[in-house]
Coordinates of C-alpha atoms in Angstrom, one line a residue:
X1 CA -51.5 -0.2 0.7
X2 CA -50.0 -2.6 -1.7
X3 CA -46.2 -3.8 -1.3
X4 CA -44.7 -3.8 -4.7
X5 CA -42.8 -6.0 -6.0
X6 CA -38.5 -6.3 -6.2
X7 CA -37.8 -5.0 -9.3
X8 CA -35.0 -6.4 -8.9
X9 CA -33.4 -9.6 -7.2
X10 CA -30.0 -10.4 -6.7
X11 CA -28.7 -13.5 -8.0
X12 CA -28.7 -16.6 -5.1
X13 CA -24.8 -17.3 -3.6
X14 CA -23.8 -20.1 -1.8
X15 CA -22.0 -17.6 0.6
X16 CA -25.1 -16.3 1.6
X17 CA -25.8 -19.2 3.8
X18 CA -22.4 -18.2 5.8
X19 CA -22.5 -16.7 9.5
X20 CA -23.0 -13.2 10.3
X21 CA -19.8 -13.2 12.8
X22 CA -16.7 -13.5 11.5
X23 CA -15.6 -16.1 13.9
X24 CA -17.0 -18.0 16.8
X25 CA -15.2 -19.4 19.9
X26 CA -15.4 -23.0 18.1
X27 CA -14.3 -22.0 15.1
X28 CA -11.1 -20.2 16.8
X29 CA -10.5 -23.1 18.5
X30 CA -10.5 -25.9 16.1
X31 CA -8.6 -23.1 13.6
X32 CA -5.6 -22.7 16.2
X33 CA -5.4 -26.0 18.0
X34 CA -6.9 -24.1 21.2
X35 CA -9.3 -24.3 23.9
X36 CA -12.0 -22.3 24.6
X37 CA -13.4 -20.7 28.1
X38 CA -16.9 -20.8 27.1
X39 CA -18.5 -19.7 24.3
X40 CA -18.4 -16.4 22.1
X41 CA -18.0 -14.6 18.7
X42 CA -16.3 -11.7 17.6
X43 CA -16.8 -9.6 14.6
X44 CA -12.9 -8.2 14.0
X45 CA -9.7 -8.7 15.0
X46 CA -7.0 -6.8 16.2
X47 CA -3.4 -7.2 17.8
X48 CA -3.2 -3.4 19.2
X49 CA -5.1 -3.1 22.7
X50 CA -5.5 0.6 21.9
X51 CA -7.8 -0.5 18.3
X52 CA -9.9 -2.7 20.2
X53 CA -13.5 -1.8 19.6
X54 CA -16.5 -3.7 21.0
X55 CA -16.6 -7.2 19.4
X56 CA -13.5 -7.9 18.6
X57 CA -10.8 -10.5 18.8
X58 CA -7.8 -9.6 20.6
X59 CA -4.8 -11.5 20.3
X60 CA -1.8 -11.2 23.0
X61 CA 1.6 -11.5 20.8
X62 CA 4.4 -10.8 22.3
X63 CA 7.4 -9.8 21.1
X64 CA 11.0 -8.4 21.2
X65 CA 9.5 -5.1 23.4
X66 CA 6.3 -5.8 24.9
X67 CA 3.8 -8.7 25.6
X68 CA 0.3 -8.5 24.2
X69 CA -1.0 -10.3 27.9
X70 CA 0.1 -7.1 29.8
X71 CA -3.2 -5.3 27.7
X72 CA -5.8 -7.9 28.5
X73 CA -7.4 -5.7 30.9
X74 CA -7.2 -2.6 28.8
X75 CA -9.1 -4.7 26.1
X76 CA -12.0 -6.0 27.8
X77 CA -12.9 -3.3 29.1
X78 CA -12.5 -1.4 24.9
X79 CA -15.2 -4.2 24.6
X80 CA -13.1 -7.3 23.3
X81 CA -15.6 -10.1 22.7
X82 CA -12.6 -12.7 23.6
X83 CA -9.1 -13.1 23.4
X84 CA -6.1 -15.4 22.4
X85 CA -3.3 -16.1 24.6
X86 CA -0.9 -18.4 26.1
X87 CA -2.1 -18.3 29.8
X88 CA -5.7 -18.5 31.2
X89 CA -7.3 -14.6 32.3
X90 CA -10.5 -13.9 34.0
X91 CA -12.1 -13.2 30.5
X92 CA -13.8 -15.2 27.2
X93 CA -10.3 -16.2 25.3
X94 CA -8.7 -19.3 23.5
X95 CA -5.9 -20.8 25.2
X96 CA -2.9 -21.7 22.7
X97 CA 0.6 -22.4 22.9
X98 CA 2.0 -19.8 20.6
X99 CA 0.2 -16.1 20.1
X100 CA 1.5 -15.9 16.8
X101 CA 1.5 -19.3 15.4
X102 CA -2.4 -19.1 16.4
X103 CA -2.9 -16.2 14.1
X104 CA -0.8 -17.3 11.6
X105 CA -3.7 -20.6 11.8
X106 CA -6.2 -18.4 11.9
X107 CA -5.4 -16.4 8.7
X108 CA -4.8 -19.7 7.1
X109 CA -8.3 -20.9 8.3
X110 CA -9.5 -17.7 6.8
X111 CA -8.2 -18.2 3.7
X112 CA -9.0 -22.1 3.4
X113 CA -12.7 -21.0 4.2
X114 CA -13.6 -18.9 1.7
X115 CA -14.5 -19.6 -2.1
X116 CA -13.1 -15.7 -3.9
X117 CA -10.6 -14.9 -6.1
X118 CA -7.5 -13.8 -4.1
X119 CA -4.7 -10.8 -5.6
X120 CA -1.2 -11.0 -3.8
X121 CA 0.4 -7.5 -5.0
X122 CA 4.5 -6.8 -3.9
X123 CA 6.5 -4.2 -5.7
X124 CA 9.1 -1.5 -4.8
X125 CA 6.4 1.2 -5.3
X126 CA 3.3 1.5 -5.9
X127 CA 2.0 -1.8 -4.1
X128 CA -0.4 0.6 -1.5
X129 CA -2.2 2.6 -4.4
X130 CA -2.9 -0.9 -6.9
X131 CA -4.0 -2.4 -3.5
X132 CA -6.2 0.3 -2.8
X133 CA -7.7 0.3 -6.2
X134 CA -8.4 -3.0 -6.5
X135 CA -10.0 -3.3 -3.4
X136 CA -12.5 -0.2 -4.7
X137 CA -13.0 -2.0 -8.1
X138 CA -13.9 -5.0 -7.2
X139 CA -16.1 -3.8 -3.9
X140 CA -18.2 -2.0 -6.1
X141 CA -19.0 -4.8 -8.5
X142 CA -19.5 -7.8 -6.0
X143 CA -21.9 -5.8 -3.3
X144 CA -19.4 -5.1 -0.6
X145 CA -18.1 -8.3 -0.7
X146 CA -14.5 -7.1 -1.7
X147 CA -11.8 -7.6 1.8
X148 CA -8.3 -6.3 1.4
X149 CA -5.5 -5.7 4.0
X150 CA -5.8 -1.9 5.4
X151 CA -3.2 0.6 5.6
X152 CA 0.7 -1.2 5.3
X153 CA -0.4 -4.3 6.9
X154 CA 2.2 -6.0 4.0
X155 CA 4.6 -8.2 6.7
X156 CA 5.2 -11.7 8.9
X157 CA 2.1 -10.0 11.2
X158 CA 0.1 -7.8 9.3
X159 CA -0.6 -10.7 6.3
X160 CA -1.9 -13.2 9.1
X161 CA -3.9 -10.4 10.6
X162 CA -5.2 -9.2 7.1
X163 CA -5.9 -12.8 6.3
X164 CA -8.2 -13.5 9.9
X165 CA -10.0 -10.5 9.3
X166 CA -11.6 -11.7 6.1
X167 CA -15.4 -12.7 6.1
X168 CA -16.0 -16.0 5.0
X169 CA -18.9 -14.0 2.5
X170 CA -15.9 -12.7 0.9
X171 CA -15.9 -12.9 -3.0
X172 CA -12.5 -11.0 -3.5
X173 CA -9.7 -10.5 -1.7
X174 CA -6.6 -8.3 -2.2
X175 CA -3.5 -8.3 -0.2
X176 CA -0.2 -6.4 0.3
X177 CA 2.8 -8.3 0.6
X178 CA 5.8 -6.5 1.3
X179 CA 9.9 -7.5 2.8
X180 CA 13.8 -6.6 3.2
X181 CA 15.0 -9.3 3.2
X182 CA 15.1 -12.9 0.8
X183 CA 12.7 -15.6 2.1
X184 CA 9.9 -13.5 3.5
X185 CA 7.6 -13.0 0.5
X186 CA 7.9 -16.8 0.0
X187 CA 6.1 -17.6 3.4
X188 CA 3.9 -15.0 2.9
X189 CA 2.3 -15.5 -0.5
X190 CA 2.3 -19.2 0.3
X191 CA -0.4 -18.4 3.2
X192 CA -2.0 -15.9 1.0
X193 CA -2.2 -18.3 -1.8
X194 CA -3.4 -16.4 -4.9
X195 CA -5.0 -16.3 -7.7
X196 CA -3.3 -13.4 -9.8
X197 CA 0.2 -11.7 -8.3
X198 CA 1.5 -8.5 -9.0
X199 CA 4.9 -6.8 -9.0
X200 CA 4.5 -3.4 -9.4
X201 CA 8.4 -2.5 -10.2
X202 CA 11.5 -3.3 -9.0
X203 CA 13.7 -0.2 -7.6
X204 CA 16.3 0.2 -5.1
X205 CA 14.1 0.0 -2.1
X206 CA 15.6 -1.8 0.8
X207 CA 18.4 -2.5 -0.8
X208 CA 21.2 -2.2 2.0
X209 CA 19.9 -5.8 2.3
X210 CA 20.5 -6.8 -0.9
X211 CA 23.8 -7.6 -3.7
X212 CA 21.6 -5.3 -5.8
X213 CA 18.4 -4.5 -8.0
X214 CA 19.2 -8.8 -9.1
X215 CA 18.7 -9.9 -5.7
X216 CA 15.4 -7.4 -4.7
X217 CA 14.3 -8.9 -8.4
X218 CA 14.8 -12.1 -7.1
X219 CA 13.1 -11.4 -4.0
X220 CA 10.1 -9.8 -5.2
X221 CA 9.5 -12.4 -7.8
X222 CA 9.0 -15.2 -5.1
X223 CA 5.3 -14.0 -4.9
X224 CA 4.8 -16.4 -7.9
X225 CA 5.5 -19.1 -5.7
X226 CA 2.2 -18.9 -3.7
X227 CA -0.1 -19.4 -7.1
X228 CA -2.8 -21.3 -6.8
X229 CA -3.1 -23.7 -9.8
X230 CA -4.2 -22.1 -13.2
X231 CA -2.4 -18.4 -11.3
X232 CA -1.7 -15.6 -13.5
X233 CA 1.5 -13.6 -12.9
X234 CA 1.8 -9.9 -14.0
X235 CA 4.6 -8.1 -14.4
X236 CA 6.4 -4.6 -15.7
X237 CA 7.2 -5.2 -19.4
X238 CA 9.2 -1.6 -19.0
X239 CA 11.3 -2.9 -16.4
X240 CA 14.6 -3.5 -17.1
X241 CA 14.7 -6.9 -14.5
X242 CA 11.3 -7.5 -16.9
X243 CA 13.1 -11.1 -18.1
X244 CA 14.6 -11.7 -14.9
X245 CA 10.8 -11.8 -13.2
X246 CA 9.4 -13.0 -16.4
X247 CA 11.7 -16.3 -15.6
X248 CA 10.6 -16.6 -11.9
X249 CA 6.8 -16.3 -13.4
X250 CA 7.0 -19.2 -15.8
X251 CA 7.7 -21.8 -13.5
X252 CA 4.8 -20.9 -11.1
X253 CA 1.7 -19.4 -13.0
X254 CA -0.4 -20.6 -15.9
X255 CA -0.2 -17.6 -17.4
X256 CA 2.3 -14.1 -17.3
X257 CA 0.9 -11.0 -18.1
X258 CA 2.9 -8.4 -19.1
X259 CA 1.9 -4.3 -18.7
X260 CA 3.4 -1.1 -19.6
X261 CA 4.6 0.9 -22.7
X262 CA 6.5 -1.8 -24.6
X263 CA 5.5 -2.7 -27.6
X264 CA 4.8 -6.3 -26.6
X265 CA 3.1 -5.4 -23.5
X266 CA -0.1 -7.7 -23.1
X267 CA -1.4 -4.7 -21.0
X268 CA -0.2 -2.0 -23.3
X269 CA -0.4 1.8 -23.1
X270 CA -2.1 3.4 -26.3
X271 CA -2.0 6.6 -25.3
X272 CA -2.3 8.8 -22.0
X273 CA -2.7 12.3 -22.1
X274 CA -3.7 15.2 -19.1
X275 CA -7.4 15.5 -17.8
X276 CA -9.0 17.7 -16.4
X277 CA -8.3 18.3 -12.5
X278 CA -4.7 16.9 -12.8
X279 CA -5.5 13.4 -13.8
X280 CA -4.7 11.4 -16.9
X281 CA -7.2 10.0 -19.8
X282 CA -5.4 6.4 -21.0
X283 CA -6.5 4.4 -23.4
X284 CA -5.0 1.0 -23.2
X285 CA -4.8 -2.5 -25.0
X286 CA -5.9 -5.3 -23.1
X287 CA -4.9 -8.0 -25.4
X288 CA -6.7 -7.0 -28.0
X289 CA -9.8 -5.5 -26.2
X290 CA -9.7 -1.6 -26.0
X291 CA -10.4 0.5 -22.9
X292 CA -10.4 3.8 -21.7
X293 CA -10.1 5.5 -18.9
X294 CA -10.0 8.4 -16.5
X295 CA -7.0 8.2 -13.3
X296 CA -7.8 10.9 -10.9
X297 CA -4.3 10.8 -9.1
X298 CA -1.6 12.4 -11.1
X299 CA 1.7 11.0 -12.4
X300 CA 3.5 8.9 -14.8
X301 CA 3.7 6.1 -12.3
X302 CA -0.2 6.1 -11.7
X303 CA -0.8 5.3 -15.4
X304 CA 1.9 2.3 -15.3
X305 CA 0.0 1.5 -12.1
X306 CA -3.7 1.6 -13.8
X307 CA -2.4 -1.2 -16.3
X308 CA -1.4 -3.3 -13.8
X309 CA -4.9 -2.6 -12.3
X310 CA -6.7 -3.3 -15.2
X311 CA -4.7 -6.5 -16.0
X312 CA -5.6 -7.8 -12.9
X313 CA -9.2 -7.1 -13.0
X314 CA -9.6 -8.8 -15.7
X315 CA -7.4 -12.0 -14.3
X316 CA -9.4 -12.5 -11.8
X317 CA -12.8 -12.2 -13.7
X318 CA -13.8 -8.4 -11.9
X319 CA -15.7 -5.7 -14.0
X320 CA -13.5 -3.3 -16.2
X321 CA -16.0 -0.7 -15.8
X322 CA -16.1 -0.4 -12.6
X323 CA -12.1 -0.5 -12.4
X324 CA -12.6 2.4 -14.4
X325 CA -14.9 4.1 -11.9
X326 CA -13.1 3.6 -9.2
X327 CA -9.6 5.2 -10.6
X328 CA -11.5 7.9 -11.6
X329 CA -12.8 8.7 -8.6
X330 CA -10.0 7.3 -6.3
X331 CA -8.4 10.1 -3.8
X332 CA -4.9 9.9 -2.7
X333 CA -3.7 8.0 0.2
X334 CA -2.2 9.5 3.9
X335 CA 1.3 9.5 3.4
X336 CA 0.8 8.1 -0.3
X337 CA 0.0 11.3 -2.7
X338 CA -3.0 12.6 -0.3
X339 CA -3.3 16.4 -1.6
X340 CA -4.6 19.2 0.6
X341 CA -5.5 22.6 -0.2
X342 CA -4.0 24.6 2.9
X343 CA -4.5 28.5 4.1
X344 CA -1.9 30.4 2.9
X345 CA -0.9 34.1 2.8
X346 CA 1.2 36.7 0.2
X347 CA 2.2 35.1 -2.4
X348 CA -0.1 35.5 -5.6
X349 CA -2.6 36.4 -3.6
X350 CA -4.9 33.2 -3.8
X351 CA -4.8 32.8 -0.2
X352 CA -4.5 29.4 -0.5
X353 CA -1.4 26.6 -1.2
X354 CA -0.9 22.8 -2.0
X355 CA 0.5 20.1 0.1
X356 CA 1.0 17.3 -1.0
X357 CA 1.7 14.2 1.0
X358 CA 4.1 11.7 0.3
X359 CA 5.7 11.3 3.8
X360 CA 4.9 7.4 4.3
X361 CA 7.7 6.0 2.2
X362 CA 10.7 7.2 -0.2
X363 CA 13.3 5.5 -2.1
X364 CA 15.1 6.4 -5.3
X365 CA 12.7 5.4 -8.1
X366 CA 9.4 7.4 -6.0
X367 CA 11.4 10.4 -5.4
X368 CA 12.5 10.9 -8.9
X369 CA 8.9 10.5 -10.1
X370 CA 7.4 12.4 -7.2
X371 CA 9.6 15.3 -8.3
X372 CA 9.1 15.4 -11.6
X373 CA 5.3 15.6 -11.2
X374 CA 6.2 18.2 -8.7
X375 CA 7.4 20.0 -11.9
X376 CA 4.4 19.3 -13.8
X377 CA 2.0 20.9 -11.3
X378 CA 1.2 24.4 -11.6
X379 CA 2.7 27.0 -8.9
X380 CA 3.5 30.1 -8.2
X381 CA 6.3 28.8 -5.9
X382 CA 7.3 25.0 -5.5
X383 CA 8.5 24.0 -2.3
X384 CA 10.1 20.6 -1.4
X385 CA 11.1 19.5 2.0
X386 CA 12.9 16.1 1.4
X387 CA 13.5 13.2 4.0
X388 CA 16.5 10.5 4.2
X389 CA 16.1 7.9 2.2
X390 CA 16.5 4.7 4.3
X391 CA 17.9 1.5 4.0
X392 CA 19.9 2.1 0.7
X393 CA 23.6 0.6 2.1
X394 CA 27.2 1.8 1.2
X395 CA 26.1 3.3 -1.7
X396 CA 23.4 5.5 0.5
X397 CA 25.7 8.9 -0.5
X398 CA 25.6 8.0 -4.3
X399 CA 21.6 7.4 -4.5
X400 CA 21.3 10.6 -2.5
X401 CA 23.4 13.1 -4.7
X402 CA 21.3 11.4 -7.7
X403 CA 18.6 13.5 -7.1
X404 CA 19.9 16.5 -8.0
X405 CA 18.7 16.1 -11.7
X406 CA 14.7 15.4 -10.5
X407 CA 15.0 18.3 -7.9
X408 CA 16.0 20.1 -11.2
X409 CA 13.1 18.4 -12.9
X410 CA 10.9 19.4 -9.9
X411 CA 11.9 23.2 -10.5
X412 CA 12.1 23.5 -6.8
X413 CA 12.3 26.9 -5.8
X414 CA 12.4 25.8 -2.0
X415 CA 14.5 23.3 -0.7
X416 CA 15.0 21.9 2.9
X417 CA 17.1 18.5 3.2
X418 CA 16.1 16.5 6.5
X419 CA 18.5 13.9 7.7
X420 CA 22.3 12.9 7.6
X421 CA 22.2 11.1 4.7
X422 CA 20.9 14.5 2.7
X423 CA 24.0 16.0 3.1
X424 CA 25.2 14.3 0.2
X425 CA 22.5 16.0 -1.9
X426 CA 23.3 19.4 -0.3
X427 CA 26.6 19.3 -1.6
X428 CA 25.7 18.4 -5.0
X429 CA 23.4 21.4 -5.3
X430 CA 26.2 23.4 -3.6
X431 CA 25.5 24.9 -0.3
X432 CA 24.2 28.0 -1.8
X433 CA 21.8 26.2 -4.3
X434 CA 23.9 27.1 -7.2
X435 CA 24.2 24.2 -9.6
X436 CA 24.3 23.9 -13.0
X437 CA 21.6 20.7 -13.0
X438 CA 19.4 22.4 -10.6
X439 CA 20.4 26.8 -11.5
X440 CA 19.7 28.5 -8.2
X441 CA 17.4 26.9 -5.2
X442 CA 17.2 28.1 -1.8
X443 CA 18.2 25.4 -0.3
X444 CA 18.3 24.6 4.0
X445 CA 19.7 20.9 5.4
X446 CA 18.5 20.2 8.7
X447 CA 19.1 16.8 11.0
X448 CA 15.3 16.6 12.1
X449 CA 11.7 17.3 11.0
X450 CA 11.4 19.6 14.2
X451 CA 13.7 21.7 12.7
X452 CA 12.3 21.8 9.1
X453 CA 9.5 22.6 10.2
X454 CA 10.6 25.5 11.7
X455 CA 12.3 26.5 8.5
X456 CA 9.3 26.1 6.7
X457 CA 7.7 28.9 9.1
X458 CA 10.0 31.1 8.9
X459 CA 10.2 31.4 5.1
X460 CA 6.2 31.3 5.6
X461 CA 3.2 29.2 3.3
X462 CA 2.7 31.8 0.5
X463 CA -0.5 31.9 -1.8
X464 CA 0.1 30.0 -5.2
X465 CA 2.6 27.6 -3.6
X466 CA 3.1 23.5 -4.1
X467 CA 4.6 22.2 -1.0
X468 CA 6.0 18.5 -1.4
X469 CA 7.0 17.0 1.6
X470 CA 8.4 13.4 1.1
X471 CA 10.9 11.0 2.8
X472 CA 11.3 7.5 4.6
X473 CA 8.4 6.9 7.2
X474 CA 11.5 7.2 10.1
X475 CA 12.2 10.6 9.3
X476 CA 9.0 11.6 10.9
X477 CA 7.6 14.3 8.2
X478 CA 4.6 13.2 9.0
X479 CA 4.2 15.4 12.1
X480 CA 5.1 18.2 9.9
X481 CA 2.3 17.0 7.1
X482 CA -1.0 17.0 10.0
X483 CA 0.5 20.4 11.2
X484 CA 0.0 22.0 7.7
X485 CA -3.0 19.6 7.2
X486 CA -5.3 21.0 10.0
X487 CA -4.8 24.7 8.0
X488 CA -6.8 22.9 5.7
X489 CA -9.2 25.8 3.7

C-alpha cells in the first residue's frame, strides 16, 4: 500500500528543538543555586503533597502552619520524580537554602527560557474568566502551545508556581495576578514580565486594606510596571478611576489601550444584544477593524470582559477568530458563573431548576451585576442565598445595606442572608421582606452555610426555579453548591 503524502505540514519552530520534560535535575539546579542527588526530570510541579502525580516536582515550602518536608514521604511514594528542599532525604531532590526563594528562581528561569508573548491580567473582577479565555483563544490557534496559571493561582506562591510549570515550547502565556494589599502586584508582574497587562475594573474588593477605590486604583495599576519594552496596557475606558490607571499606564507601556462603551474607547462596544441560549451577540470596534461575536456566558460584565479579551488578542498578535470561538463556546467556571440544571420538584412542573454558581468570590461591584442578571434570567421563582462580603472595613455595614436596590433588580423571590455582616442587609429589606426598593421577599438571615442550607430544604427546590448562591470564598457556600450540584438532571 502506498503512504500518502502530508497534505499538510506545519510550519518549522525553533521551540521544537526544546526537551520533552519540563525540567531536568541540571536545569533545577543551575535555576535555583542548588545541588542535585543524582540525576532526574520531572514533567509538573506542585507544592501540595496531596496533587503529586507521578513525574512531578515537589517542592517543600514551609510556612506560618506547616512545613512542606513533613510530606516528603507521602510524595514519593504519589510518584514524585524529585524534590526541592532545605535538608538532604533518602529520595532524588535539589538541595537549596530557601524552599521558596528556589521557586521563585525557578519560575523566573521559566520565564527567561521561553520565547512567547506573555499577558499579566489583575482586576477587581473578572480577572478568572479573561484568564480563562485567553488561555482557550490562543491554545486553539498556536497547537496547544498556550500555558496559563490554573484555577486562583494569582499570589506571592501561586505566580512562581504558575510561572515553573510553563513548557519551554510555550508560545503564549497568560497569568493571574491578584493582591490586598500595596506592593504585591509590583513584585509579581515584575517576575511575570509581560507583554500586554490587563485591569479588568477597579471595585471595592479588598478594600479594608485600602484609603479607598484611589488607593486599590493605585494598587492595581502597578501591573504596568512589569512591561516588557514596546508593552501594551489595557484598561476600562468606563471606569470612573479610567484617568487615574490611564496615568500609571503611560509611564510604563508603549502603548494604552482603552475598552468599553465610551465613545473614545479604542476597544469599543457597537452594539450587544441577547442570543440565543442566554448569551450575547456584540459587535465591537477594534480601532477601526470591525468584529463580531457570540459570548456564551451571560451578563453585562462578560461583554465588558470580551473587549478586554479581544484587545488583548490582538496586542499580543493571537487570532480574533479563534477569540471568537472560544467565547462562544466557553462554559462557566466552579465558583465563577458555572450553571447547573438540577432535579427539582412542584413548582411549574418542569421538574427541573437552575443553579447557578458564584460561590468563589463576592464584593460589591460582582454582586450588583450578579443580581441583576439574576433578574434577567427566566424563572418561575428566583431564589438567592447570599454570603458575607469580606474584607470591605468600617464601612462593611454601608456596602452591605447597598444591595438592597440589585436584590430588587434581582426580583428575588427567596432570600437567605449568611453571615454577620448580612444583618445590615436584613434590616434594610426589613425583617419581614417588606421594602419599598425590594416590595415583599421572603427573606431568612442565618450565621453559617450549614444552616442555609437547611433553609433552603425546608422551603424545597421547586420546578421553574433560579437559584443563585453567591458570597466570599470563607463563607463556605460552596459545600452547599456540590450538594445541589450532584442532583444534577
Amino acid at each position: 500500500m502506498t503512504a500518502h503524502p502530508a497534505l499538510i505540514e506545519w510550519p518549522e519552530d525553533p521551540s521544537d528543538e526544546a526537551g520533552l520534560a519540563l525540567w531536568t535535575s541540571d536545569e533545577i539546579a543551575r535555576a535555583t543555586g542548588g545541588r542535585a542527588s543524582t540525576s532526574f526530570a520531572v514533567s509538573g510541579v506542585e507544592i501540595d503533597s496531596r496533587e503529586v502525580v507521578e513525574g512531578d516536582l515537589f517542592f517543600a515550602l514551609k510556612g506560618e502552619a506547616s512545613d512542606g518536608h513533613r510530606y516528603l514521604e507521602g510524595s514519593y511514594g504519589r510518584g514524585a520524580a524529585g524534590t526541592v528542599v532545605e535538608h538532604a532525604t533518602f529520595g532524588p531532590h535539589v538541595l537549596v537554602g530557601n524552599t521558596m526563594s528556589a521557586l521563585e528562581d525557578l519560575g523566573r528561569a521559566a520565564r527567561a527560557r521561553v520565547d512567547a508573548g506573555i499577558i499579566g491580567v489583575t482586576g477587581s473582577a473578572g480577572k478568572t474568566g479573561v484568564k480563562e479565555a485567553l488561555y482557550a483563544a490562543l491554545d486553539r490557534a498556536s497547537r496547544g502551545r498556550a500555558h496559563r496559571s490554573v484555577k486562583s493561582y494569582n499570589n506571592h506562591v501561586g505566580v512562581p508556581l504558575s510561572l515553573a510549570r510553563m513548557p519551554a515550547r510555550t508560545s503564549f502565556g497568560v497569568f493571574e495576578m491578584g493582591m490586598n494589599h500595596a506592593g504585591e502586584l509590583s513584585a509579581l508582574t515584575r517576575l511575570v514580565r509581560p507583554h500586554v497587562a490587563i485591569v479588568t475594573t477597579i471595585a471595592p474588593a479588598h478594600i479594608g486594606h485600602f484609603a479607598g477605590e484611589e488607593a486599590i486604583a493605585d494598587a492595581k495599576a502597578e501591573i504596568f510596571e512589569g512591561l516588557e519594552s514596546g508593552g501594551v496596557a489595557i484598561i476600562p475606558a468606563d471606569n470612573r478611576h479610567f484617568e487615574r490607571l490611564r496615568a500609571k499606564a503611560v509611564q510604563h507601556a508603549e502603548r494604552v489601550v482603552s475598552f468599553g462603551r465610551h465613545a473614545d474607547a479604542d476597544a469599543r462596544l457597537i452594539d450587544a444584544v441577547p442570543a440565543v441560549g442566554g448569551g450575547t451577540l456584540v459587535t465591537a470596534d477594534l480601532g477601526g477593524r470591525k468584529v463580531c461575536y457570540t459570548i456564551s456566558q451571560p451578563g453585562e460584565h462578560w461583554v465588558a470582559n470580551s473587549l478586554a479579551i479581544m484587545a488583548a488578542v490582538e496586542a499580543i498578535g493571537g487570532d480574533l477568530g479563534a477569540a471568537g470561538l472560544a467565547l462562544a463556546e466557553m462554559e462557566g467556571l466552579a465558583g465563577r458563573g458555572a450553571r447547573h440544571e438540577i432535579a427539582a420538584s412542584g413548582g411549574d412542573g418542569s421538574d427541573r431548576a437552575l443553579l447557578i454558581d458564584e460561590s468563589y468570590n463576592a464584593n460589591p461591584a460582582s454582586m450588583a451585576v450578579t443580581l441583576r442578571q439574576l433578574g434577567a434570567t427566566p424563572a418561575a421563582r428566583r431564589v438567592a442565598v447570599l454570603g458575607a462580603m469580606k474584607e470591605l472595613g468600617a464601612e462593611e455595614a454601608r456596602y452591605h445595606a447597598e444591595l438592597a436596590g440589585p436584590v430588587s433588580e434581582g426580583k428575588v423571590d427567596r432570600l437567605i442572608l449568611v453571615g454577620a455582616e448580612m444583618g445590615a442587609l436584613a434590616d434594610a429589606l426589613g425583617k419581614s421582606g417588606a421594602s419599598s426598593l425590594a416590595g415583599t421577599i421572603d427573606v431568612t438571615h442565618v450565621q453559617t452555610a450549614a444552616e442555609a442550607a437547611e433553609c433552603l430544604a425546608a422551603s424545597g427546590v421547586r420546578g421553574g426555579d433560579a437559584i443563585l448562591v453567591k458570597g466570599s470564598n470563607s463563607v463556605g457556600l460552596g459545600a452547599l453548591v456540590r450538594s445541589l450540584a450532584s442532583r444534577e438532571r
